[in-house]
Amino acid sequence: MTKQYQILEHRADLKIRVFGKTKEEVFLNALFGMQDCLRPELKKPEEKTEREIKIKSPDLSVILVDFLSEILYLSQVNKEIYNDVKFLKFLDTEIEAQLFGKKVERFGEDIKAVTYHQLDVHQREDNIWEATILFDI
Amino acid sequence: MISKFDFKKISDYLWEIPKTFRPDMRVPARAYVSERMLEESFKDKSLEQLVNVATLPGIQKYALAMPDMHEGYSSCIGGVAAIRTSDGIISPGMQGYDVNCGMKLLISEYTEKEIRPYLEKLATVIQKEVPSGLGRGRQIKLSIEQIDKILEGGAQRIVEQGYGEKEDIENCEAQGRLPWADASAVSLQAKNRGRDQVGTLGSGNHFLELQKVEEIFDERVAEVFGLFKDQFVIMIHCGSRGLGHQVCTDYLREFIPLMEKKYKIRVPDREFACVPFNSPEGQRALAASACAANYAWANRQMIAYFVRKAWKSVLGEKASPLLALYDVAHNIIKKEKYIIDGKEIEVAVHRKGATRAFPPGHPEIPEKYRLVGQPVLIPGSMGTASYVLVGTKDGEAAFYSTAHGAGRTMSRHAATRKISGKEVVESLEAKGIIVKCYSFRGIAEEAPTAYKNIDEVIEVVHQAKLSKKVVKLIPLAVIKGE
């Protein structure tokens, strides 16, 4: 899977547009986009880590934000990033997943939160999924 | 799209979008800006976001924007909404993620000239003493019990433990503690995020600045504030860090379904995520927000402690101490009372990127300042001037609120493309300003060219009488967060 997102213009914060062939891929690329912005410096020698998450939310857009918020929390508290996600359950209102990642020495940037502002997740006519997310930094 | 034709000019520094502009507006929207700044503000979505604020249930008189306004999420940054508590809402999103982001100013008895020989060393030691909290520097991990005590005790808890003076509490908004805080309203996740961040600066636009008093506009008030020409002072800008961010994240997540399904409140942007102020959920959000605000005051107090430690280690034990002039929030929800249509009404003032500015005689300001008014601390962008102002009686028209900074005009991304961090550092050093930072990229994002001119912003709040200029401060050394 490739990292696929672009940074959009926003006065104060960080807005990204993410693409994916499937909903799962769009969620994963959103995660990679978010993590790149944290500018992590990996621990050396490498230390692996594994987590599990379970999320319930009202709809697909909201669950994308809640998914990212949950991972942002885990990432900041445990000082780690995740390079792979295995979805055990993937519905518009419920996600269960295993996260596989690496420990981080430090982050070069802080993301305060994932916002619901102008949030958009949709499938384009060419069947590609696209999401727009604003992070407060 | 909003254009200048939609505005009614109230004065040279106040412009109004009438209630008729959009059917969902409950009150008019007012922006405190000069004509030139108004024209600038059409370049982003700040005015549309201000109109959105005017639709919030229970909003009184006007949705307000300060001259440093710029596009944010939900409300524009620089937004103020006074919402009637009896039938209105509480909106964690309208307060923002960095609960009680604010300013603290420490003043010395020395002139710049006296400190100059120690300046470089002082900046170096302060940078070392005050960690950013992103993994570099000192890391102290508090227990959940200790965090709970900070959430309910605020800066007072920190001072009781020996990390400050009685005067630090007196000279702080709300004496550094909102009593309606209830630690049980804060999630374990939020507390966890706060465990190793007490006394940390953060990243983004958060900074420490060593400054001098460049110009005095009001001798009488400056004297009451303990300020004099060429005085050496230290300014601290930061907030509630990960704990506050998580509190806001948690309540937004909880409130979106509640707002839409249980309370059936319609707002133009889900990010407002509001519930009735007097509902059990609303009261819990208020108690949690107070916890985050208390954490931020504790954080700034702890940073002040580290700064003082550096001060003593560089200048010696006998150096006269750094005193706290004041500490004030610019992202907060507070209950205040105003006379509206002849009746006293309690409102929840949501200030998002706006500084409270109480007038002379107000009971909630320290006794030593009560005759002249509340000190207002407004930082400029990195390397430019900052100001100390004072609250005025006329400020009532804006629910005693004023600007909070310069306000961005360029995205962080655009700033890094336009100018390199190295160039920014070189231009600051050419002006004789010492810069301490961890990365050039972070510096580029905060380049002065990415911000409005602070002098112009201050002129508007001064002319509009939201607060009056007392002194202008200029930077000698900048210590940036990560």
Coordinates of C-alpha atoms in Angstrom, one line a residue:
Chain A
M1 CA 0.0 0.0 0.0
T2 CA 1.3 3.5 -0.8
K3 CA 1.2 6.6 1.2
Q4 CA -1.2 8.8 -0.6
Y5 CA -2.2 12.2 0.6
Q6 CA -1.7 15.9 -0.1
I7 CA -1.4 18.9 2.1
L8 CA -4.0 21.7 1.5
E9 CA -3.9 25.3 2.4
H10 CA -5.3 26.4 5.8
R11 CA -4.4 29.6 7.6
A12 CA -3.5 28.2 11.0
D13 CA -3.8 24.5 11.0
L14 CA -3.0 21.5 8.9
K15 CA -5.5 20.3 6.3
I16 CA -4.9 17.1 4.3
R17 CA -6.7 15.3 1.5
V18 CA -6.3 11.6 1.5
F19 CA -7.0 9.0 -1.3
G20 CA -7.6 5.2 -1.3
K21 CA -9.0 2.5 -3.5
T22 CA -11.1 1.3 -0.6
K23 CA -12.4 2.9 2.6
E24 CA -9.8 0.9 4.6
E25 CA -7.0 2.3 2.5
V26 CA -8.3 5.9 2.9
F27 CA -8.3 5.3 6.7
L28 CA -4.8 3.9 6.6
N29 CA -3.4 6.8 4.4
A30 CA -5.0 9.3 6.7
L31 CA -3.1 7.7 9.5
F32 CA 0.2 7.8 7.6
G33 CA -0.5 11.5 6.7
M34 CA -1.1 12.3 10.4
Q35 CA 2.0 10.5 11.5
D36 CA 4.2 12.1 9.0
C37 CA 3.2 15.5 10.3
L38 CA 4.3 14.5 13.8
R39 CA 7.8 14.1 12.5
P40 CA 8.8 11.1 14.6
E41 CA 12.4 10.2 15.3
L42 CA 12.4 6.4 15.7
K43 CA 14.2 4.8 18.6
K44 CA 17.4 3.0 17.8
P45 CA 17.8 0.1 17.9
E46 CA 14.2 -0.4 16.6
E47 CA 11.6 -1.4 19.2
K48 CA 8.4 -3.0 18.0
T49 CA 5.0 -2.4 19.5
E50 CA 1.4 -3.7 19.1
R51 CA -1.9 -2.2 20.2
E52 CA -5.6 -3.0 19.7
I53 CA -8.4 -0.4 19.2
K54 CA -12.2 -0.6 19.3
I55 CA -14.3 2.3 18.2
K56 CA -18.0 3.0 17.8
S57 CA -19.2 6.2 16.1
P58 CA -22.4 7.6 14.4
D59 CA -21.2 7.6 10.8
L60 CA -18.3 7.1 8.4
S61 CA -16.9 10.7 8.6
V62 CA -17.1 10.8 12.4
I63 CA -15.5 7.4 12.7
L64 CA -12.6 8.5 10.6
V65 CA -11.9 11.3 13.1
D66 CA -12.5 9.1 16.1
F67 CA -10.1 6.4 14.6
L68 CA -7.4 9.0 14.1
S69 CA -8.0 10.6 17.5
E70 CA -7.7 7.2 19.2
I71 CA -4.4 6.5 17.4
L72 CA -3.1 10.0 18.1
Y73 CA -3.7 9.4 21.8
L74 CA -1.9 6.1 21.8
S75 CA 0.9 7.5 19.8
Q76 CA 1.5 10.4 22.1
V77 CA 1.1 8.6 25.4
N78 CA 3.2 5.6 24.4
K79 CA 5.6 7.5 22.2
E80 CA 5.2 5.3 19.1
I81 CA 3.9 5.3 15.6
Y82 CA 2.2 2.6 13.6
N83 CA 3.2 1.4 10.1
D84 CA 0.5 -1.2 9.7
V85 CA -3.1 -1.8 10.6
K86 CA -5.0 -5.0 10.5
F87 CA -8.8 -4.3 10.5
L88 CA -10.7 -7.1 12.4
K89 CA -14.0 -5.3 11.8
F90 CA -14.6 -2.4 9.5
L91 CA -18.1 -0.9 9.4
D92 CA -19.2 2.7 8.9
T93 CA -20.1 2.8 12.6
E94 CA -17.7 0.4 14.2
I95 CA -14.0 -0.5 13.9
E96 CA -11.8 -3.0 15.5
A97 CA -8.2 -3.1 14.5
Q98 CA -4.7 -4.2 15.5
L99 CA -2.0 -1.7 15.2
F100 CA 1.6 -2.6 14.5
G101 CA 4.3 0.0 15.1
K102 CA 7.6 1.2 16.3
K103 CA 8.8 3.2 19.4
V104 CA 9.7 6.8 19.0
E105 CA 12.5 8.7 20.6
R106 CA 10.8 12.1 20.2
F107 CA 8.3 13.9 17.9
G108 CA 9.4 17.0 16.0
E109 CA 5.9 18.5 15.8
D110 CA 2.8 18.3 18.0
I111 CA -0.8 17.7 16.7
K112 CA -3.2 18.9 19.2
A113 CA -6.3 17.2 17.8
V114 CA -8.1 15.8 14.8
T115 CA -11.1 18.1 14.1
Y116 CA -14.6 17.5 12.7
H117 CA -14.4 20.8 10.8
Q118 CA -15.3 20.6 7.1
L119 CA -14.8 16.9 7.4
D120 CA -15.6 15.0 4.2
V121 CA -15.3 11.4 3.2
H122 CA -16.8 10.3 -0.2
Q123 CA -16.3 8.0 -3.1
R124 CA -15.6 9.7 -6.4
E125 CA -17.0 8.8 -9.8
D126 CA -13.8 6.9 -10.6
N127 CA -14.5 4.8 -7.5
I128 CA -11.5 6.3 -5.6
W129 CA -12.3 7.2 -1.9
E130 CA -11.3 10.7 -0.8
A131 CA -11.2 12.3 2.6
T132 CA -10.5 15.8 3.8
I133 CA -9.3 16.3 7.4
L134 CA -8.2 19.3 9.4
F135 CA -5.8 18.8 12.3
D136 CA -5.3 21.5 15.0
I137 CA -1.6 22.0 15.3
Chain B
M1 CA -19.6 34.6 -0.1
I2 CA -19.4 37.6 2.2
S3 CA -18.4 40.9 0.7
K4 CA -17.9 44.4 2.0
F5 CA -21.4 45.4 0.8
D6 CA -22.8 43.0 3.5
F7 CA -21.3 45.2 6.2
K8 CA -22.6 48.2 8.1
K9 CA -19.9 50.5 9.3
I10 CA -20.4 51.2 13.0
S11 CA -17.2 53.2 13.5
D12 CA -13.7 53.3 11.9
Y13 CA -12.8 50.2 13.9
L14 CA -16.1 48.3 14.1
W15 CA -18.1 46.6 11.3
E16 CA -21.4 44.7 11.5
I17 CA -23.0 42.0 9.4
P18 CA -26.7 42.4 10.2
K19 CA -28.9 39.5 11.4
T20 CA -30.7 39.5 8.0
F21 CA -27.6 38.3 6.2
R22 CA -28.4 34.7 6.8
P23 CA -31.7 33.2 8.1
D24 CA -30.1 31.1 10.7
M25 CA -28.3 34.1 12.5
R26 CA -29.8 34.8 15.9
V27 CA -27.8 38.0 16.4
P28 CA -25.7 40.3 14.2
A29 CA -21.9 39.6 13.8
R30 CA -19.4 42.3 14.6
A31 CA -15.7 42.5 13.7
Y32 CA -13.4 45.0 15.3
V33 CA -11.1 45.8 12.4
S34 CA -9.9 48.7 10.4
E35 CA -11.2 49.1 6.8
R36 CA -7.9 47.7 5.5
M37 CA -8.0 44.7 7.8
L38 CA -11.6 44.0 6.9
E39 CA -10.6 43.8 3.2
E40 CA -7.8 41.4 4.2
S41 CA -10.2 39.2 6.1
F42 CA -12.1 38.3 2.9
K43 CA -9.1 36.2 1.9
D44 CA -10.0 33.4 4.3
K45 CA -13.1 31.9 5.8
S46 CA -12.9 33.8 9.1
L47 CA -16.0 35.9 8.4
E48 CA -18.2 33.0 7.4
Q49 CA -17.0 31.3 10.6
L50 CA -18.0 34.4 12.6
V51 CA -21.5 34.3 11.0
N52 CA -21.7 30.6 12.1
V53 CA -21.0 31.8 15.7
A54 CA -24.0 34.1 15.4
T55 CA -26.3 31.1 15.0
L56 CA -25.5 29.4 18.4
P57 CA -28.5 29.0 20.6
G58 CA -28.6 31.5 23.5
I59 CA -26.0 33.9 22.0
Q60 CA -26.5 37.5 23.3
K61 CA -26.1 40.8 21.5
Y62 CA -23.4 39.9 18.9
A63 CA -21.0 37.3 17.7
L64 CA -17.7 39.1 18.0
A65 CA -14.4 39.0 16.2
M66 CA -11.2 40.6 17.4
P67 CA -8.7 42.3 14.9
D68 CA -6.3 39.4 15.0
M69 CA -9.1 37.1 13.6
H70 CA -8.2 34.4 11.1
E71 CA -9.7 31.2 9.9
G72 CA -9.9 28.4 12.4
Y73 CA -12.4 25.6 12.9
S74 CA -16.0 26.1 14.3
S75 CA -15.5 29.8 15.3
C76 CA -12.8 31.9 13.7
I77 CA -9.8 32.4 15.9
G78 CA -10.3 35.8 17.7
G79 CA -14.0 34.9 18.2
V80 CA -16.1 35.7 21.3
A81 CA -19.6 34.4 22.0
A82 CA -21.6 35.3 25.2
I83 CA -24.2 32.6 25.6
R84 CA -27.1 32.9 28.1
T85 CA -26.7 30.1 30.6
S86 CA -30.4 29.7 31.3
D87 CA -31.4 28.6 27.8
G88 CA -28.2 28.5 25.8
I89 CA -25.5 26.0 25.0
I90 CA -22.0 25.2 25.9
S91 CA -19.6 24.4 23.0
P92 CA -16.2 22.9 23.8
G93 CA -15.3 23.4 20.1
M94 CA -16.0 27.1 20.4
Q95 CA -13.3 27.2 23.2
G96 CA -10.8 25.2 21.1
Y97 CA -8.5 22.3 21.9
D98 CA -5.8 24.3 23.7
V99 CA -7.9 25.1 26.8
N100 CA -6.5 28.1 28.7
C101 CA -3.8 28.7 26.2
G102 CA -2.5 32.0 27.7
M103 CA 0.2 34.4 28.7
K104 CA 2.2 34.9 31.8
L105 CA 4.6 37.9 32.3
L106 CA 7.4 37.9 34.8
I107 CA 9.1 41.2 35.5
S108 CA 12.5 41.9 37.0
E109 CA 13.9 44.9 38.8
Y110 CA 16.8 45.2 36.3
T111 CA 17.2 47.1 33.1
E112 CA 18.2 45.5 29.8
K113 CA 21.7 47.0 30.1
E114 CA 22.2 45.2 33.4
I115 CA 21.1 41.9 32.0
R116 CA 22.8 42.2 28.6
P117 CA 26.1 40.5 29.8
Y118 CA 24.1 37.4 31.0
L119 CA 21.6 37.3 28.1
E120 CA 23.1 34.6 26.0
K121 CA 23.7 32.3 28.9
L122 CA 20.3 33.0 30.4
A123 CA 18.6 32.1 27.1
T124 CA 20.7 28.9 26.9
V125 CA 19.9 27.8 30.5
I126 CA 16.2 28.6 30.2
Q127 CA 15.9 26.5 27.0
K128 CA 17.6 23.7 28.9
E129 CA 15.4 24.0 32.0
V130 CA 12.1 24.3 30.2
P131 CA 11.4 21.1 28.2
S132 CA 9.2 21.2 25.1
G133 CA 7.4 18.0 26.3
L134 CA 7.7 16.2 22.9
G135 CA 10.4 13.9 24.1
R136 CA 13.4 16.2 24.6
G137 CA 14.7 17.2 28.0
R138 CA 13.6 16.5 31.5
Q139 CA 10.7 14.0 31.8
I140 CA 8.9 13.7 35.1
K141 CA 5.9 11.4 35.1
L142 CA 3.2 12.2 37.7
S143 CA 0.7 9.7 39.1
I144 CA -3.0 10.0 38.2
E145 CA -3.6 11.0 41.9
Q146 CA -1.1 13.9 41.5
I147 CA -2.7 14.9 38.2
D148 CA -6.2 14.9 39.9
K149 CA -4.9 17.3 42.5
I150 CA -3.6 19.6 39.8
L151 CA -6.8 19.4 37.9
E152 CA -8.8 20.6 41.0
G153 CA -6.1 22.8 42.5
G154 CA -4.5 24.5 39.5
A155 CA -1.6 26.8 40.0
Q156 CA -2.4 26.9 43.7
R157 CA -1.5 23.3 44.1
I158 CA 1.9 23.9 42.4
V159 CA 2.6 26.9 44.7
E160 CA 1.6 24.9 47.8
Q161 CA 4.2 22.4 46.8
G162 CA 6.9 25.1 46.9
Y163 CA 7.1 25.9 43.2
G164 CA 6.1 29.6 43.5
E165 CA 5.1 32.5 45.7
K166 CA 1.8 33.7 47.2
E167 CA 2.0 36.7 44.8
D168 CA 2.0 34.3 41.8
I169 CA -1.5 33.2 42.8
E170 CA -2.7 36.8 43.6
N171 CA -1.5 38.0 40.2
C172 CA -3.2 35.4 38.1
E173 CA -6.6 35.2 36.5
A174 CA -9.0 33.3 38.9
Q175 CA -6.1 33.0 41.3
G176 CA -4.9 30.1 39.0
R177 CA -7.8 27.9 40.0
L178 CA -11.4 27.5 38.8
P179 CA -13.3 26.0 41.8
W180 CA -16.0 24.2 39.7
A181 CA -13.3 21.8 38.3
D182 CA -14.1 18.2 38.9
A183 CA -11.4 15.7 38.1
S184 CA -14.0 12.9 37.7
A185 CA -15.3 14.7 34.6
V186 CA -11.9 14.1 32.9
S187 CA -11.1 10.8 31.1
L188 CA -8.2 8.6 32.1
Q189 CA -6.8 9.2 28.6
A190 CA -6.7 12.9 29.1
K191 CA -5.0 12.5 32.5
N192 CA -2.5 10.1 30.9
R193 CA -1.6 12.6 28.3
G194 CA -1.0 15.1 31.0
R195 CA 1.2 13.0 33.3
D196 CA 4.6 14.0 31.8
Q197 CA 3.7 17.5 30.5
V198 CA 3.5 19.7 33.6
G199 CA 6.0 22.5 33.0
T200 CA 6.4 21.9 29.3
L201 CA 6.2 24.5 26.5
G202 CA 4.8 22.4 23.6
S203 CA 5.2 23.3 19.9
G204 CA 3.7 25.5 17.3
N205 CA 3.5 29.2 18.3
H206 CA 4.3 28.6 21.9
F207 CA 7.3 30.3 23.1
L208 CA 9.3 32.0 25.9
E209 CA 10.7 35.4 25.2
L210 CA 13.2 37.6 27.1
Q211 CA 12.1 41.2 26.4
K212 CA 12.6 44.8 27.4
V213 CA 10.1 47.6 27.9
E214 CA 10.7 49.7 24.8
E215 CA 8.0 52.4 25.1
I216 CA 5.6 53.6 27.8
F217 CA 2.2 54.9 26.7
D218 CA 0.5 55.3 30.1
E219 CA 2.9 56.2 32.9
R220 CA 0.4 56.0 35.7
V221 CA -0.8 52.4 34.8
A222 CA 2.7 51.3 34.0
E223 CA 3.8 52.3 37.5
V224 CA 0.9 50.4 39.1
F225 CA 1.9 47.3 37.0
G226 CA 5.5 47.7 38.2
L227 CA 6.8 48.5 34.7
F228 CA 9.5 51.0 33.7
K229 CA 11.4 52.0 30.6
D230 CA 14.2 49.6 29.5
Q231 CA 13.1 47.0 32.1
F232 CA 14.0 43.4 31.5
V233 CA 10.9 41.0 31.5
I234 CA 10.1 37.4 30.5
M235 CA 7.0 36.4 28.7
I236 CA 5.6 32.8 28.7
H237 CA 3.0 31.6 26.1
C238 CA 1.6 28.1 26.4
G239 CA -1.5 26.2 27.4
S240 CA -2.9 22.9 28.8
R241 CA -0.9 20.7 26.4
G242 CA -2.1 17.1 25.6
L243 CA -4.4 17.0 28.6
G244 CA -6.5 20.0 27.4
H245 CA -6.4 18.7 23.8
Q246 CA -7.8 15.3 24.9
V247 CA -10.5 16.9 27.1
C248 CA -11.8 18.8 24.1
T249 CA -11.5 15.8 21.8
D250 CA -13.4 13.6 24.3
Y251 CA -16.3 16.0 24.7
L252 CA -16.6 16.7 21.0
R253 CA -16.8 13.0 20.4
E254 CA -19.5 12.6 23.1
F255 CA -21.4 15.7 22.1
I256 CA -21.8 15.2 18.4
P257 CA -24.3 12.4 18.7
L258 CA -25.9 14.0 21.8
M259 CA -26.4 17.3 19.9
E260 CA -27.8 15.7 16.8
K261 CA -30.0 12.9 18.4
K262 CA -30.8 13.8 22.0
Y263 CA -31.0 17.6 22.0
K264 CA -31.7 18.1 18.3
I265 CA -29.6 21.2 18.1
R266 CA -28.7 22.3 14.6
V267 CA -25.4 24.1 14.0
P268 CA -23.6 25.0 10.7
D269 CA -20.4 23.0 11.7
R270 CA -20.3 19.8 13.7
E271 CA -17.1 21.1 15.3
F272 CA -19.3 23.4 17.5
A273 CA -20.6 20.1 19.1
C274 CA -22.8 21.7 21.7
V275 CA -25.4 20.7 24.3
P276 CA -27.5 22.8 26.7
F277 CA -25.4 24.6 29.2
N278 CA -27.6 23.5 32.1
S279 CA -27.9 19.9 31.0
P280 CA -26.0 17.3 33.1
E281 CA -23.6 16.7 30.1
G282 CA -23.1 20.4 29.7
Q283 CA -22.2 20.9 33.4
R284 CA -19.8 18.0 33.2
A285 CA -18.1 19.6 30.2
L286 CA -17.8 22.8 32.1
A287 CA -16.2 21.0 35.1
A288 CA -13.8 19.2 32.7
S289 CA -12.9 22.5 30.9
A290 CA -12.1 24.0 34.3
C291 CA -9.8 21.1 35.0
A292 CA -7.9 21.7 31.8
A293 CA -7.8 25.4 32.5
N294 CA -6.4 24.7 36.0
Y295 CA -3.8 22.3 34.4
A296 CA -2.7 25.2 32.1
W297 CA -2.2 27.6 35.0
A298 CA -0.2 24.9 36.8
N299 CA 1.8 24.4 33.7
R300 CA 2.7 28.1 33.3
Q301 CA 3.4 28.3 37.0
M302 CA 5.8 25.3 36.7
I303 CA 7.5 26.9 33.7
A304 CA 7.9 30.1 35.7
Y305 CA 9.6 28.0 38.4
F306 CA 12.0 26.6 35.9
V307 CA 12.7 30.1 34.5
R308 CA 13.4 31.4 38.0
K309 CA 15.7 28.5 38.6
A310 CA 17.7 29.4 35.5
W311 CA 17.6 33.0 36.5
K312 CA 19.3 32.3 39.8
S313 CA 21.8 29.9 38.4
V314 CA 22.9 32.5 35.9
L315 CA 22.6 35.7 37.9
G316 CA 23.4 34.2 41.3
E317 CA 21.4 33.6 44.5
K318 CA 21.4 37.3 45.4
A319 CA 19.7 38.5 42.2
S320 CA 16.4 40.2 42.9
P321 CA 13.5 37.8 42.0
L322 CA 11.3 37.7 38.9
L323 CA 7.8 38.8 40.0
A324 CA 4.6 37.7 38.2
L325 CA 2.8 40.7 36.7
Y326 CA -0.2 38.7 35.6
D327 CA -1.3 35.5 33.9
V328 CA -4.3 35.5 31.6
A329 CA -6.1 33.0 29.4
H330 CA -7.1 33.5 25.8
N331 CA -9.0 30.2 25.1
I332 CA -11.6 29.7 27.8
I333 CA -15.3 29.4 28.8
K334 CA -16.2 31.6 31.9
K335 CA -19.5 32.4 33.6
E336 CA -19.8 36.2 33.7
K337 CA -22.7 38.6 34.4
Y338 CA -23.8 41.5 32.1
I339 CA -26.7 44.0 32.0
I340 CA -28.5 43.1 28.8
D341 CA -31.7 44.9 27.9
G342 CA -31.9 46.3 31.4
K343 CA -31.6 43.0 33.1
E344 CA -28.6 41.2 34.7
I345 CA -28.0 38.1 32.7
E346 CA -25.5 35.3 33.4
V347 CA -23.6 34.3 30.2
A348 CA -21.0 31.7 29.4
V349 CA -18.4 33.7 27.6
H350 CA -16.6 31.5 25.1
R351 CA -13.3 33.2 24.1
K352 CA -11.4 31.5 21.4
G353 CA -8.2 33.5 20.8
A354 CA -9.5 36.5 22.7
T355 CA -8.2 37.9 26.0
R356 CA -10.4 38.9 28.9
A357 CA -10.0 42.6 29.7
F358 CA -11.9 43.6 32.9
P359 CA -12.3 47.3 33.6
P360 CA -11.1 49.3 36.6
G361 CA -13.1 48.4 39.8
H362 CA -13.9 44.9 38.7
P363 CA -14.0 42.6 41.7
E364 CA -12.3 39.7 39.9
I365 CA -9.0 41.5 39.3
P366 CA -6.2 41.6 41.9
E367 CA -6.6 44.4 44.5
K368 CA -3.3 46.0 43.5
Y369 CA -4.6 46.6 40.0
R370 CA -8.3 47.2 40.8
L371 CA -8.1 51.0 40.5
V372 CA -6.6 50.9 37.0
G373 CA -8.0 47.7 35.5
Q374 CA -6.9 44.2 34.5
P375 CA -3.5 43.8 32.9
V376 CA -3.9 42.4 29.3
L377 CA -0.9 40.5 27.8
I378 CA -0.8 40.4 24.0
P379 CA 2.2 38.8 22.3
G380 CA 3.3 39.6 18.8
S381 CA 4.6 37.1 16.3
M382 CA 8.1 35.8 16.9
G383 CA 10.7 38.5 16.9
T384 CA 8.2 41.4 16.8
A385 CA 6.8 43.6 19.6
S386 CA 4.4 42.5 22.3
Y387 CA 2.2 44.7 24.4
V388 CA 0.8 45.1 27.9
L389 CA -2.6 46.8 27.9
V390 CA -5.3 47.5 30.5
G391 CA -9.0 46.8 30.5
T392 CA -11.5 49.6 30.1
K393 CA -15.1 50.4 31.0
D394 CA -15.9 50.7 27.2
G395 CA -14.8 47.1 26.8
E396 CA -18.2 46.0 28.0
A397 CA -19.5 46.3 24.4
A398 CA -17.3 43.3 23.6
F399 CA -18.0 41.4 26.8
Y400 CA -14.7 42.7 28.2
S401 CA -12.7 40.9 25.5
T402 CA -9.8 42.0 23.4
A403 CA -7.2 40.6 20.9
H404 CA -4.8 37.8 21.8
G405 CA -2.0 38.1 19.3
A406 CA -1.0 39.1 15.8
G407 CA -3.1 36.5 13.9
R408 CA -1.9 34.5 11.0
T409 CA -2.1 35.7 7.4
M410 CA -0.2 32.8 5.9
S411 CA -0.5 29.0 6.4
R412 CA 2.3 27.2 8.1
H413 CA 2.8 25.2 4.9
A414 CA 3.0 28.4 2.8
A415 CA 5.4 30.0 5.3
T416 CA 7.8 27.1 5.0
R417 CA 7.7 27.3 1.2
K418 CA 8.2 31.1 1.2
I419 CA 10.9 31.5 3.6
S420 CA 13.5 29.2 5.2
G421 CA 14.0 28.9 8.9
K422 CA 17.7 29.8 8.5
E423 CA 16.7 33.1 6.8
V424 CA 14.3 33.9 9.6
V425 CA 17.0 33.2 12.2
E426 CA 19.5 35.3 10.3
S427 CA 17.1 38.2 10.0
L428 CA 16.3 38.1 13.7
E429 CA 20.0 37.8 14.6
A430 CA 20.7 40.8 12.4
K431 CA 18.3 42.7 14.6
G432 CA 20.3 41.6 17.7
I433 CA 17.7 39.0 18.8
I434 CA 19.1 35.7 20.2
V435 CA 17.1 32.7 18.8
K436 CA 17.0 29.3 20.6
C437 CA 15.1 26.6 18.7
Y438 CA 15.2 22.9 17.9
S439 CA 14.4 23.0 14.2
F440 CA 14.6 25.6 11.4
R441 CA 11.3 24.3 10.0
G442 CA 9.4 25.2 13.2
I443 CA 11.0 28.6 13.0
A444 CA 9.9 29.1 9.3
E445 CA 6.3 28.3 10.2
E446 CA 6.3 31.1 12.8
A447 CA 8.1 33.6 10.6
P448 CA 6.9 37.2 11.2
T449 CA 5.8 37.5 7.6
A450 CA 3.2 34.8 8.2
Y451 CA 1.4 37.1 10.7
K452 CA -0.5 40.3 10.7
N453 CA 1.3 43.4 12.0
I454 CA 0.9 43.4 15.8
D455 CA 1.1 47.2 15.9
E456 CA -1.9 47.5 13.7
V457 CA -3.9 44.9 15.7
I458 CA -3.1 46.8 18.9
E459 CA -4.0 50.1 17.4
V460 CA -7.5 48.8 16.6
V461 CA -8.2 47.5 20.2
H462 CA -6.8 50.8 21.6
Q463 CA -8.8 53.0 19.3
A464 CA -12.0 50.9 19.7
K465 CA -11.3 51.2 23.5
L466 CA -11.5 47.4 24.1
S467 CA -8.2 47.9 26.1
K468 CA -5.7 50.7 26.3
K469 CA -2.0 50.5 25.5
V470 CA 0.3 50.6 28.6
V471 CA 3.7 49.5 27.3
K472 CA 5.4 48.1 24.3
L473 CA 7.8 45.2 24.7
I474 CA 10.5 44.2 22.2
P475 CA 12.3 40.8 22.1
L476 CA 15.9 40.3 23.1
A477 CA 15.9 36.5 23.0
V478 CA 13.3 34.0 21.7
I479 CA 13.1 30.5 22.9
K480 CA 10.7 28.5 20.8
G481 CA 8.9 25.3 21.7
E482 CA 9.5 22.3 19.5

